[in-house]
Coordinates of N, CA and C in Angstrom, one line a residue:
M1 N 0.8 -1.2 0.0 CA 0.0 0.0 0.0 C 0.9 1.3 0.0
M2 N 1.9 1.3 0.8 CA 2.8 2.4 0.9 C 3.5 2.6 -0.4
Q3 N 3.9 1.5 -1.1 CA 4.5 1.7 -2.4 C 3.7 2.4 -3.4
A4 N 2.4 2.1 -3.4 CA 1.4 2.8 -4.4 C 1.3 4.2 -4.0
L5 N 1.3 4.6 -2.8 CA 1.2 6.0 -2.4 C 2.5 6.8 -2.7
L6 N 3.7 6.1 -2.5 CA 4.9 6.8 -2.9 C 5.0 6.9 -4.4
E7 N 4.6 6.0 -5.2 CA 4.6 6.1 -6.6 C 3.7 7.2 -7.1
Y8 N 2.6 7.4 -6.4 CA 1.7 8.5 -6.7 C 2.4 9.8 -6.8
W9 N 3.2 10.1 -5.8 CA 3.9 11.4 -5.7 C 5.2 11.3 -6.6
G10 N 5.9 10.2 -6.6 CA 7.1 10.1 -7.4 C 6.9 10.3 -8.9
D11 N 5.8 9.8 -9.4 CA 5.5 9.8 -10.8 C 4.4 10.8 -11.2
M12 N 4.4 11.9 -10.5 CA 3.4 12.9 -10.6 C 3.3 13.6 -12.0
F13 N 4.5 13.7 -12.6 CA 4.6 14.4 -13.9 C 5.0 13.4 -15.1
K14 N 4.8 12.1 -14.9 CA 5.2 11.1 -15.9 C 3.9 10.6 -16.6
W15 N 3.9 10.9 -17.9 CA 2.7 10.5 -18.7 C 3.0 9.1 -19.4
N16 N 4.2 8.8 -19.6 CA 4.5 7.6 -20.5 C 4.6 6.3 -19.7
Y17 N 3.9 6.2 -18.6 CA 3.9 5.0 -17.8 C 2.5 4.4 -17.8
T18 N 2.4 3.3 -17.2 CA 1.0 2.7 -17.0 C 0.9 2.5 -15.5
A19 N -0.4 2.3 -15.0 CA -0.6 2.1 -13.6 C -1.7 1.0 -13.5
T20 N -1.4 0.0 -12.7 CA -2.3 -1.1 -12.5 C -3.5 -0.6 -11.7
R21 N -4.5 -1.5 -11.5 CA -5.7 -1.1 -10.7 C -5.3 -0.8 -9.3
K22 N -4.4 -1.6 -8.7 CA -4.0 -1.3 -7.3 C -3.2 0.0 -7.2
Q23 N -2.3 0.3 -8.2 CA -1.6 1.5 -8.2 C -2.5 2.7 -8.4
Y24 N -3.6 2.5 -9.0 CA -4.6 3.6 -9.2 C -5.5 3.8 -8.0
W25 N -6.2 2.7 -7.6 CA -7.3 2.9 -6.7 C -6.8 3.1 -5.2
I26 N -5.7 2.6 -4.8 CA -5.3 2.9 -3.4 C -5.0 4.4 -3.2
P27 N -4.2 5.1 -4.0 CA -4.0 6.5 -3.8 C -5.2 7.3 -4.1
T28 N -6.0 6.9 -5.0 CA -7.3 7.6 -5.3 C -8.2 7.6 -4.1
L29 N -8.4 6.5 -3.5 CA -9.3 6.4 -2.3 C -8.7 7.1 -1.1
V30 N -7.4 6.8 -0.8 CA -6.8 7.4 0.4 C -6.8 8.9 0.3
Y31 N -6.4 9.5 -0.8 CA -6.3 11.0 -0.9 C -7.6 11.6 -1.1
S32 N -8.6 10.9 -1.6 CA -9.9 11.5 -1.7 C -10.5 11.6 -0.3
I33 N -10.3 10.6 0.5 CA -10.9 10.7 1.9 C -10.2 11.8 2.7
L34 N -8.8 11.8 2.6 CA -8.1 12.8 3.4 C -8.4 14.2 2.9
Y35 N -8.5 14.4 1.6 CA -8.8 15.8 1.1 C -10.2 16.2 1.5
N36 N -11.1 15.3 1.4 CA -12.5 15.7 1.8 C -12.6 16.0 3.3
I37 N -11.8 15.3 4.1 CA -11.8 15.6 5.6 C -11.3 17.0 5.8
L38 N -10.2 17.3 5.1 CA -9.6 18.7 5.1 C -10.5 19.7 4.6
F39 N -11.2 19.4 3.5 CA -12.1 20.3 2.8 C -13.3 20.7 3.7
Y40 N -13.8 19.7 4.4 CA -15.0 19.9 5.2 C -14.6 20.5 6.6
S41 N -13.4 20.2 7.1 CA -12.9 20.7 8.4 C -12.6 22.2 8.3
T42 N -12.2 22.7 7.1 CA -11.9 24.1 7.0 C -13.1 25.0 6.8
G43 N -14.3 24.4 6.5 CA -15.5 25.1 6.3 C -15.7 25.6 4.9
I44 N -14.8 25.2 4.0 CA -15.0 25.6 2.6 C -16.3 24.9 2.0
A45 N -16.5 23.6 2.3 CA -17.6 22.9 1.7 C -18.9 23.3 2.4
V46 N -18.9 23.8 3.6 CA -20.1 24.2 4.2 C -20.9 25.3 3.5
T47 N -20.1 26.3 3.0 CA -20.7 27.4 2.3 C -21.3 27.1 0.9
G48 N -20.8 26.0 0.3 CA -21.2 25.7 -1.0 C -20.4 26.4 -2.1
F49 N -20.2 25.8 -3.2 CA -19.4 26.5 -4.3 C -19.9 27.8 -4.8
S50 N -21.2 28.0 -4.8 CA -21.8 29.2 -5.3 C -21.6 30.4 -4.3
Y51 N -21.2 30.1 -3.1 CA -21.0 31.2 -2.1 C -19.6 31.4 -1.7
I52 N -18.6 30.7 -2.3 CA -17.3 30.8 -1.9 C -16.7 32.2 -2.3
D53 N -16.2 32.9 -1.3 CA -15.5 34.2 -1.6 C -14.0 33.8 -1.6
F54 N -13.4 33.9 -2.7 CA -12.0 33.5 -2.9 C -11.0 34.3 -2.1
S55 N -11.4 35.5 -1.6 CA -10.5 36.3 -0.8 C -10.3 35.7 0.6
N56 N -11.3 34.9 1.0 CA -11.2 34.2 2.3 C -10.8 32.7 2.2
T57 N -10.5 32.3 1.1 CA -10.2 30.9 0.9 C -8.8 30.5 1.5
N58 N -8.8 29.4 2.2 CA -7.5 28.9 2.8 C -6.6 28.6 1.7
S59 N -5.4 29.2 1.6 CA -4.5 29.0 0.5 C -3.9 27.7 0.5
F60 N -3.7 27.1 1.7 CA -3.1 25.8 1.8 C -4.0 24.7 1.2
V61 N -5.3 24.8 1.5 CA -6.3 23.9 1.0 C -6.4 24.0 -0.6
A62 N -6.3 25.3 -1.0 CA -6.4 25.5 -2.5 C -5.2 25.0 -3.2
A63 N -4.0 25.2 -2.6 CA -2.7 24.7 -3.2 C -2.7 23.2 -3.2
L64 N -3.1 22.6 -2.1 CA -3.2 21.1 -2.0 C -4.2 20.6 -3.0
G65 N -5.3 21.3 -3.2 CA -6.2 20.8 -4.2 C -5.6 20.8 -5.7
V66 N -4.9 21.9 -6.0 CA -4.2 21.9 -7.3 C -3.2 20.8 -7.5
V67 N -2.4 20.6 -6.4 CA -1.3 19.5 -6.5 C -2.0 18.2 -6.7
L68 N -3.0 17.9 -5.9 CA -3.7 16.6 -6.0 C -4.4 16.5 -7.3
F69 N -4.9 17.6 -7.9 CA -5.6 17.5 -9.2 C -4.6 17.1 -10.2
I70 N -3.4 17.7 -10.2 CA -2.4 17.3 -11.2 C -1.9 15.9 -11.1
A71 N -1.7 15.5 -9.8 CA -1.2 14.1 -9.6 C -2.3 13.1 -10.0
Q72 N -3.6 13.4 -9.7 CA -4.6 12.5 -10.0 C -4.9 12.5 -11.5
F73 N -4.7 13.6 -12.2 CA -4.9 13.6 -13.6 C -3.9 12.8 -14.3
T74 N -2.6 12.9 -14.0 CA -1.6 12.0 -14.6 C -1.8 10.6 -14.2
L75 N -2.2 10.3 -13.0 CA -2.4 8.9 -12.6 C -3.6 8.3 -13.4
T76 N -4.6 9.1 -13.6 CA -5.7 8.6 -14.5 C -5.3 8.3 -15.9
A77 N -4.4 9.2 -16.4 CA -3.9 9.0 -17.8 C -3.1 7.7 -17.8
R78 N -2.2 7.4 -16.8 CA -1.5 6.2 -16.8 C -2.4 5.0 -16.6
R79 N -3.4 5.1 -15.9 CA -4.4 4.0 -15.7 C -5.1 3.7 -17.1
L80 N -5.4 4.7 -17.8 CA -6.0 4.5 -19.1 C -5.1 3.9 -20.1
H81 N -3.8 4.3 -20.0 CA -2.8 3.6 -20.9 C -2.7 2.1 -20.5
D82 N -2.9 1.8 -19.3 CA -2.8 0.4 -18.9 C -3.9 -0.4 -19.5
T83 N -5.1 0.2 -19.7 CA -6.2 -0.5 -20.4 C -6.2 -0.3 -21.9
N84 N -5.0 0.2 -22.4 CA -4.8 0.4 -23.8 C -5.7 1.4 -24.4
R85 N -5.9 2.5 -23.7 CA -6.7 3.7 -24.2 C -5.9 4.9 -24.1
S86 N -6.2 5.9 -24.9 CA -5.6 7.2 -24.8 C -6.0 8.0 -23.6
A87 N -5.2 8.9 -23.2 CA -5.5 9.7 -22.0 C -6.7 10.7 -22.4
A88 N -7.0 10.8 -23.6 CA -8.1 11.6 -24.0 C -9.5 11.1 -23.5
W89 N -9.5 9.8 -23.1 CA -10.7 9.3 -22.5 C -11.1 9.9 -21.2
I90 N -10.2 10.7 -20.6 CA -10.5 11.5 -19.4 C -11.6 12.4 -19.6
L91 N -11.7 12.9 -20.9 CA -12.8 13.9 -21.3 C -14.1 13.3 -21.1
L92 N -14.2 11.9 -21.0 CA -15.5 11.3 -20.8 C -16.1 11.7 -19.5
G93 N -15.2 12.1 -18.5 CA -15.7 12.6 -17.2 C -16.4 13.9 -17.2
L94 N -16.3 14.6 -18.4 CA -17.0 15.9 -18.5 C -18.5 15.7 -18.7
I95 N -18.9 14.5 -19.1 CA -20.4 14.2 -19.2 C -20.9 13.8 -17.9
P96 N -21.9 14.6 -17.4 CA -22.4 14.3 -16.0 C -23.0 12.9 -15.9
I97 N -22.8 12.3 -14.8 CA -23.4 11.0 -14.4 C -23.0 9.8 -15.4
I98 N -23.5 9.8 -16.6 CA -23.2 8.7 -17.5 C -21.7 8.7 -17.8
G99 N -21.1 9.8 -18.1 CA -19.7 9.8 -18.4 C -18.9 9.4 -17.2
W100 N -19.3 9.8 -16.0 CA -18.6 9.4 -14.7 C -18.6 7.9 -14.6
I101 N -19.8 7.3 -14.7 CA -20.0 5.9 -14.6 C -19.2 5.1 -15.6
G102 N -19.2 5.6 -16.9 CA -18.4 5.0 -17.9 C -16.9 5.0 -17.7
L103 N -16.4 6.2 -17.2 CA -15.0 6.3 -16.9 C -14.6 5.4 -15.7
I104 N -15.5 5.3 -14.7 CA -15.2 4.4 -13.6 C -15.1 2.9 -14.1
C105 N -16.0 2.6 -15.0 CA -16.0 1.2 -15.5 C -14.8 0.9 -16.3
I106 N -14.3 1.9 -17.1 CA -13.0 1.8 -17.8 C -11.9 1.6 -16.9
L107 N -11.8 2.4 -15.8 CA -10.7 2.4 -14.9 C -10.7 1.1 -14.1
C108 N -11.8 0.4 -14.0 CA -11.8 -0.8 -13.2 C -11.4 -2.0 -14.0
Q109 N -11.2 -1.9 -15.3 CA -10.9 -3.0 -16.2 C -9.5 -3.5 -15.9
P110 N -9.2 -4.8 -16.1 CA -7.9 -5.3 -15.9 C -6.9 -4.8 -16.9
T111 N -5.6 -5.0 -16.6 CA -4.5 -4.7 -17.5 C -4.7 -5.4 -18.8
K112 N -4.5 -4.7 -19.9 CA -4.5 -5.4 -21.3 C -3.1 -5.9 -21.7
N113 N -3.1 -6.9 -22.5 CA -1.9 -7.4 -23.0 C -1.3 -6.4 -24.1
Y114 N -0.1 -6.2 -24.1 CA 0.5 -5.1 -24.9 C 1.1 -5.6 -26.2
Q115 N 0.9 -6.8 -26.7 CA 1.5 -7.2 -27.9 C 0.9 -6.5 -29.1
N116 N 1.7 -5.7 -29.8 CA 1.3 -4.9 -31.0 C 0.2 -4.0 -30.6
R117 N 0.3 -3.3 -29.5 CA -0.7 -2.4 -29.1 C -0.2 -1.0 -29.1
T118 N -1.0 0.0 -29.0 CA -0.6 1.4 -29.1 C 0.4 1.8 -28.0
F119 N 0.1 1.3 -26.8 CA 0.9 1.7 -25.6 C 1.9 0.7 -25.2
S120 N 2.4 -0.1 -26.1 CA 3.3 -1.2 -25.8 C 4.7 -0.7 -25.3
T121 N 5.0 0.6 -25.7 CA 6.3 1.1 -25.3 C 6.2 1.8 -23.9
Y122 N 5.1 1.9 -23.3 CA 4.9 2.5 -22.0 C 5.3 1.5 -20.9
L123 N 6.0 2.0 -19.9 CA 6.4 1.2 -18.8 C 5.5 1.2 -17.6
N124 N 5.3 0.1 -16.9 CA 4.6 0.2 -15.7 C 5.3 1.1 -14.7
Q125 N 4.7 1.9 -14.0 CA 5.3 2.8 -13.1 C 6.2 2.2 -12.0
S126 N 6.0 0.9 -11.8 CA 6.8 0.2 -10.8 C 8.1 -0.4 -11.3
T127 N 8.1 -0.5 -12.7 CA 9.3 -1.1 -13.3 C 10.1 -0.1 -14.0
R128 N 10.7 0.8 -13.3 CA 11.5 1.8 -13.9 C 12.8 1.3 -14.4

């Protein structure tokens, strides 16, 4: 478990890797829970997005949100590469509800065999 969390931060800016289901879902669940606890404990979530006054926003929470977004975005791209799909499939998440469900189903699929596939040159993030 710790290895997956360390790889999450170590490979934050690496696009040409793949990530297995375990390497994707452990950091995704752990950091989603921790960030939501931080988000609700600071009171940002209590006011709702339509009432946030950005002059009073906690800069630490905002900076952490940006860093976690970048790390999660690249991890999702690596997971999509592992299922032999382009990172452009992330755009499926822009479609409310149906797109989210579709993206989650894609991210839950097992690793594809890479013989003569598009992403055969990509390395698993654990095998540097």
